[in-house]
XYZ file of C-alpha atoms in Angstrom:
479
model
C 78.434 -16.481 115.189
C 78.537 -18.001 111.709
C 80.373 -21.292 111.399
C 81.358 -22.314 107.898
C 84.273 -24.682 107.702
C 83.885 -26.435 104.348
C 85.706 -25.857 101.086
C 84.221 -26.103 97.604
C 86.281 -28.615 95.605
C 85.354 -30.561 92.475
C 81.731 -29.459 92.517
C 80.949 -30.281 96.129
C 81.428 -28.925 99.633
C 84.119 -30.936 101.396
C 85.465 -31.095 104.928
C 88.982 -29.673 105.350
C 91.758 -32.208 105.814
C 92.799 -30.738 109.158
C 91.150 -28.730 111.911
C 92.806 -25.336 111.632
C 90.214 -22.860 112.846
C 90.392 -19.124 112.232
C 88.121 -16.504 113.779
C 86.834 -13.814 111.436
C 86.510 -10.553 113.361
C 83.770 -7.959 112.902
C 85.869 -4.763 112.829
C 82.944 -2.642 114.006
C 82.789 -4.501 117.326
C 86.156 -6.314 117.558
C 84.125 -9.487 118.242
C 84.294 -12.765 116.282
C 81.548 -13.031 113.669
C 82.484 -16.335 112.031
C 84.787 -19.325 112.270
C 86.385 -20.793 109.163
C 89.075 -23.389 108.571
C 92.366 -22.577 106.923
C 93.426 -25.096 104.329
C 96.420 -27.404 104.503
C 98.604 -28.736 101.682
C 96.225 -31.654 101.134
C 93.332 -29.249 100.526
C 95.345 -27.186 98.094
C 96.471 -30.324 96.250
C 92.898 -31.619 96.018
C 91.619 -28.330 94.605
C 94.426 -28.059 92.043
C 93.934 -31.702 91.025
C 90.209 -31.070 90.484
C 90.953 -28.020 88.370
C 93.572 -29.878 86.330
C 91.150 -32.722 85.640
C 88.373 -30.321 84.600
C 90.573 -28.170 82.380
C 90.513 -30.146 79.088
C 86.743 -30.411 78.994
C 86.226 -26.775 79.967
C 88.723 -25.544 77.375
C 86.891 -27.593 74.750
C 83.514 -26.145 75.733
C 82.416 -23.639 73.062
C 83.067 -20.092 74.213
C 79.400 -19.267 73.589
C 78.456 -21.827 76.244
C 81.012 -20.444 78.692
C 79.613 -16.949 78.168
C 76.070 -18.254 78.689
C 77.044 -19.704 82.074
C 78.495 -16.365 83.144
C 75.263 -14.708 82.030
C 73.352 -17.173 84.192
C 75.704 -16.361 87.061
C 74.844 -12.661 86.692
C 71.160 -13.407 87.316
C 71.992 -15.465 90.402
C 74.396 -12.774 91.591
C 71.616 -10.216 91.406
C 69.345 -12.401 93.544
C 72.086 -12.830 96.167
C 73.394 -9.259 96.178
C 71.943 -8.451 99.610
C 73.571 -11.572 101.081
C 76.900 -10.466 99.638
C 76.493 -6.920 100.967
C 75.635 -8.127 104.470
C 78.637 -10.463 104.491
C 81.099 -7.779 103.391
C 79.711 -5.245 105.839
C 80.084 -7.747 108.669
C 83.542 -9.097 107.888
C 85.508 -6.173 106.451
C 83.633 -3.122 107.693
C 82.051 -1.568 104.603
C 79.024 0.509 105.730
C 75.955 -1.430 104.652
C 74.647 1.173 102.200
C 78.073 1.384 100.567
C 78.335 -2.427 100.601
C 75.037 -2.665 98.721
C 75.907 -0.115 96.059
C 79.672 -0.113 95.565
C 80.984 -3.353 97.058
C 78.296 -5.729 95.830
C 77.459 -3.655 92.764
C 81.034 -3.861 91.478
C 80.702 -7.606 90.873
C 77.622 -7.249 88.664
C 79.340 -4.456 86.747
C 82.472 -6.463 85.979
C 80.688 -9.675 85.014
C 78.448 -7.780 82.586
C 81.483 -6.045 81.055
C 83.241 -9.379 80.533
C 80.209 -10.775 78.721
C 80.069 -7.707 76.486
C 83.788 -7.890 75.714
C 83.755 -11.652 75.085
C 80.892 -11.474 72.607
C 82.925 -9.066 70.482
C 86.243 -10.898 70.873
C 87.606 -13.194 68.140
C 89.069 -16.188 69.953
C 89.998 -17.736 66.592
C 91.005 -15.385 63.791
C 93.139 -15.173 60.638
C 96.523 -13.524 60.978
C 95.699 -11.156 58.126
C 94.913 -10.862 54.438
C 98.592 -11.281 53.608
C 98.684 -14.762 55.203
C 95.547 -16.759 54.322
C 96.961 -19.988 55.773
C 97.980 -18.535 59.139
C 95.688 -18.584 62.130
C 95.763 -16.964 65.588
C 94.042 -18.949 68.321
C 93.464 -17.659 71.827
C 93.237 -20.445 74.367
C 93.143 -20.693 78.157
C 96.378 -20.299 80.112
C 95.375 -23.390 82.106
C 94.877 -23.845 85.846
C 94.693 -20.417 87.447
C 95.222 -19.655 91.129
C 93.194 -16.595 92.110
C 94.271 -14.876 95.325
C 92.020 -11.985 96.341
C 92.165 -9.269 99.042
C 89.796 -8.134 101.775
C 89.304 -4.478 100.844
C 87.125 -4.864 97.713
C 86.275 -8.571 97.913
C 83.605 -9.062 95.231
C 85.214 -6.520 92.958
C 88.361 -8.645 92.841
C 86.708 -12.067 92.865
C 84.564 -11.224 89.832
C 87.429 -9.515 87.966
C 89.357 -12.775 88.182
C 86.674 -15.468 88.057
C 84.645 -13.837 85.282
C 87.642 -13.493 82.983
C 89.105 -16.916 83.814
C 85.772 -18.686 83.270
C 85.139 -17.142 79.857
C 88.759 -17.712 78.795
C 88.374 -21.434 79.548
C 90.643 -21.627 82.601
C 89.917 -23.912 85.521
C 90.567 -22.160 88.789
C 91.241 -22.278 92.518
C 90.140 -19.228 94.481
C 91.788 -18.325 97.772
C 89.990 -15.322 99.240
C 91.455 -13.314 102.080
C 90.965 -15.039 105.418
C 89.893 -11.616 106.731
C 86.822 -11.565 104.446
C 85.949 -15.125 103.386
C 82.170 -15.182 103.842
C 81.296 -13.339 100.639
C 83.512 -15.735 98.667
C 81.675 -18.759 100.080
C 78.374 -17.203 99.025
C 79.914 -16.706 95.598
C 80.889 -20.392 95.500
C 77.239 -21.263 96.169
C 76.328 -19.052 93.212
C 78.836 -20.759 90.916
C 77.410 -24.101 91.953
C 73.836 -22.959 91.289
C 74.826 -21.604 87.871
C 75.962 -25.100 86.901
C 79.651 -24.685 86.171
C 81.126 -28.168 85.630
C 82.729 -29.860 88.615
C 86.333 -28.783 89.093
C 86.150 -25.641 86.963
C 85.783 -23.476 90.057
C 87.212 -24.453 93.437
C 87.504 -22.528 96.707
C 89.969 -23.151 99.512
C 90.205 -20.780 102.462
C 93.643 -20.052 103.838
C 96.208 -17.422 104.618
C 99.040 -16.173 102.438
C 101.748 -18.138 104.206
C 99.757 -21.356 103.873
C 97.425 -21.852 100.896
C 98.665 -18.720 99.107
C 102.272 -19.936 99.091
C 101.207 -23.478 98.222
C 99.308 -22.278 95.158
C 102.145 -19.997 94.038
C 104.638 -22.860 94.100
C 102.329 -25.661 92.916
C 103.697 -27.432 89.819
C 100.213 -27.923 88.332
C 99.221 -24.262 88.569
C 99.859 -22.438 85.287
C 99.026 -18.893 86.379
C 98.705 -16.871 89.568
C 96.477 -13.802 89.581
C 97.044 -11.886 92.810
C 95.698 -8.655 94.242
C 97.220 -7.343 97.452
C 100.362 -5.804 98.869
C 103.536 -5.188 96.907
C 105.457 -7.185 99.516
C 103.277 -10.248 98.967
C 103.346 -9.781 95.199
C 107.130 -9.867 95.274
C 107.104 -13.109 97.273
C 104.611 -14.697 94.873
C 106.727 -13.712 91.866
C 109.811 -15.327 93.394
C 107.918 -18.495 94.261
C 106.302 -18.758 90.831
C 109.606 -18.217 89.043
C 110.801 -21.767 89.693
C 108.097 -23.127 87.401
C 107.899 -20.059 85.119
C 104.233 -19.503 85.865
C 102.418 -16.589 84.345
C 101.945 -14.053 87.164
C 99.399 -11.216 87.155
C 99.807 -8.685 89.975
C 97.552 -5.823 91.044
C 99.363 -4.231 93.950
C 99.607 -1.037 95.992
C 99.479 2.597 95.053
C 100.225 6.110 96.242
C 98.215 8.122 93.755
C 98.788 11.823 93.189
C 95.776 14.101 92.765
C 97.218 17.151 90.977
C 95.033 20.209 91.575
C 95.956 23.185 89.391
C 94.968 26.766 90.192
C 92.235 26.676 87.543
C 90.583 23.507 88.910
C 86.819 23.574 89.307
C 85.483 24.736 92.661
C 84.523 21.203 93.783
C 87.879 19.605 92.976
C 89.338 19.655 96.493
C 86.134 18.463 98.162
C 85.815 15.708 95.569
C 89.387 14.597 96.184
C 88.975 14.455 99.962
C 85.761 12.436 99.781
C 87.317 10.072 97.231
C 90.245 9.532 99.589
C 87.930 8.732 102.511
C 85.743 6.298 100.550
C 85.983 2.710 101.812
C 87.824 4.207 104.812
C 90.814 4.866 102.577
C 91.294 1.151 101.944
C 91.708 1.340 98.174
C 94.906 0.831 96.218
C 93.853 3.560 93.766
C 93.027 6.135 96.471
C 94.174 9.716 95.693
C 96.258 9.827 98.860
C 98.664 12.635 97.823
C 96.946 15.910 96.953
C 99.364 18.157 95.063
C 98.004 21.719 94.974
C 99.302 24.665 92.973
C 100.500 27.388 95.305
C 98.068 30.231 94.398
C 95.138 28.169 95.745
C 97.059 26.050 98.259
C 96.040 27.796 101.485
C 92.381 27.790 100.528
C 92.625 24.140 99.482
C 94.064 23.173 102.873
C 91.245 25.002 104.609
C 88.640 23.294 102.426
C 90.200 19.845 102.867
C 90.268 20.225 106.643
C 86.640 21.315 106.686
C 85.455 18.485 104.437
C 87.420 15.776 106.273
C 86.225 16.994 109.679
C 82.629 16.547 108.507
C 83.139 12.920 107.416
C 81.259 10.862 109.991
C 82.517 7.516 111.268
C 80.324 4.709 112.554
C 79.402 1.053 112.600
C 79.340 -0.740 109.280
C 76.022 -2.296 110.221
C 74.300 1.109 110.483
C 72.672 2.602 107.412
C 73.685 6.050 106.264
C 76.524 7.961 104.622
C 79.540 7.432 106.832
C 82.797 5.538 106.754
C 83.275 2.383 108.777
C 86.239 0.879 110.600
C 89.424 -0.377 109.024
C 89.572 -4.127 108.666
C 91.505 -5.297 111.730
C 93.746 -4.420 114.664
C 96.936 -4.904 112.655
C 95.834 -2.325 110.092
C 94.594 0.037 112.806
C 97.951 -0.047 114.586
C 99.855 0.465 111.327
C 97.755 3.514 110.476
C 98.201 4.993 113.950
C 101.960 4.577 113.668
C 102.024 6.283 110.273
C 99.896 9.215 111.466
C 102.295 9.676 114.375
C 105.202 9.436 111.932
C 103.689 12.252 109.895
C 103.490 14.437 113.016
C 107.033 13.535 114.071
C 108.476 14.298 110.625
C 106.959 17.788 110.581
C 103.862 17.556 108.396
C 101.166 19.932 109.670
C 98.166 18.075 111.075
C 95.103 20.110 110.138
C 92.403 17.651 111.177
C 92.165 14.166 112.636
C 95.153 12.506 114.232
C 95.840 9.430 116.313
C 93.277 7.546 118.372
C 89.639 6.711 117.750
C 87.044 9.311 116.805
C 85.172 10.875 119.692
C 82.465 8.619 121.128
C 83.906 5.402 119.686
C 85.922 3.443 122.224
C 85.650 0.021 120.567
C 86.052 -1.016 116.968
C 88.904 -0.304 114.550
C 87.824 3.245 113.794
C 90.284 5.853 112.493
C 89.884 9.616 112.585
C 89.665 11.131 109.076
C 93.049 12.849 108.899
C 94.613 15.532 106.708
C 98.283 16.540 106.691
C 99.392 19.777 105.027
C 102.796 21.310 104.232
C 104.301 17.895 103.560
C 107.107 17.152 101.155
C 107.404 14.092 98.997
C 110.198 12.567 101.063
C 108.083 12.245 104.220
C 106.883 8.772 105.161
C 103.206 9.780 104.796
C 103.971 10.747 101.186
C 105.975 7.604 100.404
C 104.164 4.691 102.050
C 100.713 3.358 101.267
C 98.817 4.061 104.501
C 95.573 2.273 103.529
C 93.438 4.357 105.831
C 91.535 7.677 105.739
C 94.678 9.824 105.672
C 95.336 12.536 103.058
C 98.726 14.201 102.538
C 98.809 17.659 100.899
C 101.905 18.998 99.088
C 102.237 22.423 97.397
C 103.794 22.920 93.951
C 104.498 25.876 91.664
C 104.810 24.678 88.067
C 103.417 21.928 85.895
C 106.898 20.443 85.581
C 107.308 20.343 89.356
C 103.911 18.658 89.741
C 104.925 15.933 87.281
C 108.232 15.416 89.056
C 106.546 15.026 92.465
C 103.739 12.840 91.140
C 106.164 10.442 89.435
C 108.597 10.362 92.367
C 107.143 7.191 93.885
C 107.822 3.470 93.546
C 104.136 3.022 92.694
C 102.278 3.683 89.460
C 98.605 2.736 89.719
C 96.296 5.762 89.398
C 96.902 9.501 89.173
C 94.322 12.271 89.014
C 94.376 15.691 87.339
C 92.148 18.685 88.085
C 92.353 21.527 85.542
C 90.088 23.348 83.114
C 92.893 23.595 80.558
C 92.269 20.702 78.180
C 95.697 20.836 76.570
C 97.395 20.710 79.976
C 95.180 17.826 81.088
C 96.193 15.854 78.019
C 99.870 16.669 78.520
C 99.648 15.443 82.101
C 97.948 12.222 81.028
C 100.848 11.444 78.721
C 103.666 12.049 81.198
C 102.251 10.691 84.464
C 103.752 7.248 85.056
C 100.699 5.244 86.045
C 98.452 2.633 84.519
C 95.424 4.897 84.901
C 94.784 8.646 84.863
C 91.437 10.241 85.708
C 90.582 13.873 85.105
C 88.206 16.333 86.740
C 86.206 13.689 88.565
C 85.517 11.694 85.405
C 85.703 7.965 86.139
C 86.970 5.495 83.580
C 84.251 3.893 81.463
C 82.910 0.331 81.400
C 85.514 -2.130 80.144
C 88.436 0.198 80.812
C 91.491 -1.780 81.993
C 92.515 -1.583 85.660
C 96.191 -2.007 86.545
C 99.483 -0.293 87.129
C 103.159 0.181 86.424
C 106.299 -0.149 88.534
C 105.610 -1.597 92.010
C 101.859 -1.336 91.436
C 102.038 -4.551 89.438
C 101.598 -5.868 85.918
C 98.738 -7.042 83.757
C 95.300 -5.491 83.475
C 91.877 -6.443 84.824
C 88.432 -5.795 83.395
C 86.873 -5.990 79.947
C 88.893 -7.086 76.922
C 92.290 -6.673 78.620
C 91.131 -8.754 81.587
C 90.162 -11.589 79.243
C 93.483 -11.446 77.429
C 95.407 -11.878 80.674
C 93.923 -15.372 81.057
C 94.604 -16.343 77.434
C 97.626 -17.693 75.601
C 98.236 -16.745 71.961
C 98.843 -19.672 69.629
C 100.137 -18.992 66.121
C 99.295 -21.658 63.525
C 100.901 -21.857 60.083
C 99.487 -23.999 57.264
C 95.880 -23.792 58.402
C 93.795 -26.027 56.146
C 90.451 -25.015 54.712
C 87.652 -27.150 56.190
């Protein structure tokens, strides 16, 4: 059992103001793996006060020096990557090989992309040739509250901290109480890199406690939140009283539109993408829309592929999926699978209960529903587990209508060998991101959504801009 109770505030590890212990559960075993303390109002106030005091000096630090500190952080991150992977595997159930490559690797990737983007970004620039005495200055939003989820912990921590640090914001990080250990390792890394006291602060807590306190705090200028749409709505309402800037990266119910001319690996690729991270990704392709001429074969292929996805302990090496994060999520997923059965979707593989041979741990059977329609619960709600819903369609127009008929708008996927059709689909699908034929978005591409999937963008240039204010200056004097 790991016991870490301290918070990182104003450049030092401090004892929480009140004893409010929380057990972190290893989802592979259902046993406690760590004890942390959840912060109280006094802890939140202390962290925000430290950030507020550090802000003027950090904003005045030349951007080249801020970038250099992030570059130093990247080297330290690399040396601690195994520690991060072990922590995430233990606390949120990412299989250790996947934790090493995807979970831990994501942080290095994002930090490097921020450095690249920042070096090419003009933080101070003329308005244009037509206005020689006008200047545009990009400066930090101010004190930023960063609230991160449990499903891709380092991915989200680095997307927020890297951008905020380079932009000149001082910050308070509240990681998910379900996966706090990796964030505390990250705080050690920030300390080792030499960020000035108060620029980065960490307070553990839950959403009702520290999360709500940060959202409503009068000295917080911005909230950057990744998590559920429900929580994002509550944060927006709380932040409205002080007109904070609010950045939200929320849920999704992505459509993977497979046309009859899709490549032969398209269905298999879509199923495996859905099962990655045990389906616990907001951009998962959870609705597979298949054109009717290949629909029956696609269902057969999807069932075969999903039935061969192995499930096991996150601490074991190998290519398998692990458990979902906790009992609450496990129960929710079971209820939704049963709902799919009750509403008439055809269960072609998987179902309720644990996989065979696993009687402990929050393991879910890789599940595929066929013959669904877009009004069924399994096609409407974000399940956040290894559950794929397949829906047939006839025409391109019908596919667009089904794909867009959702309150979410994060990521959609298109599988076709017709380039003109792929481009048409990209233009009409209502989502912040569209990926085609298994081609991932490139380094520095912005991540974010429309509608109830949130606002703002993370990563690269757009991620930096979200933490910056634009100041227009007239009458700029030559120096």
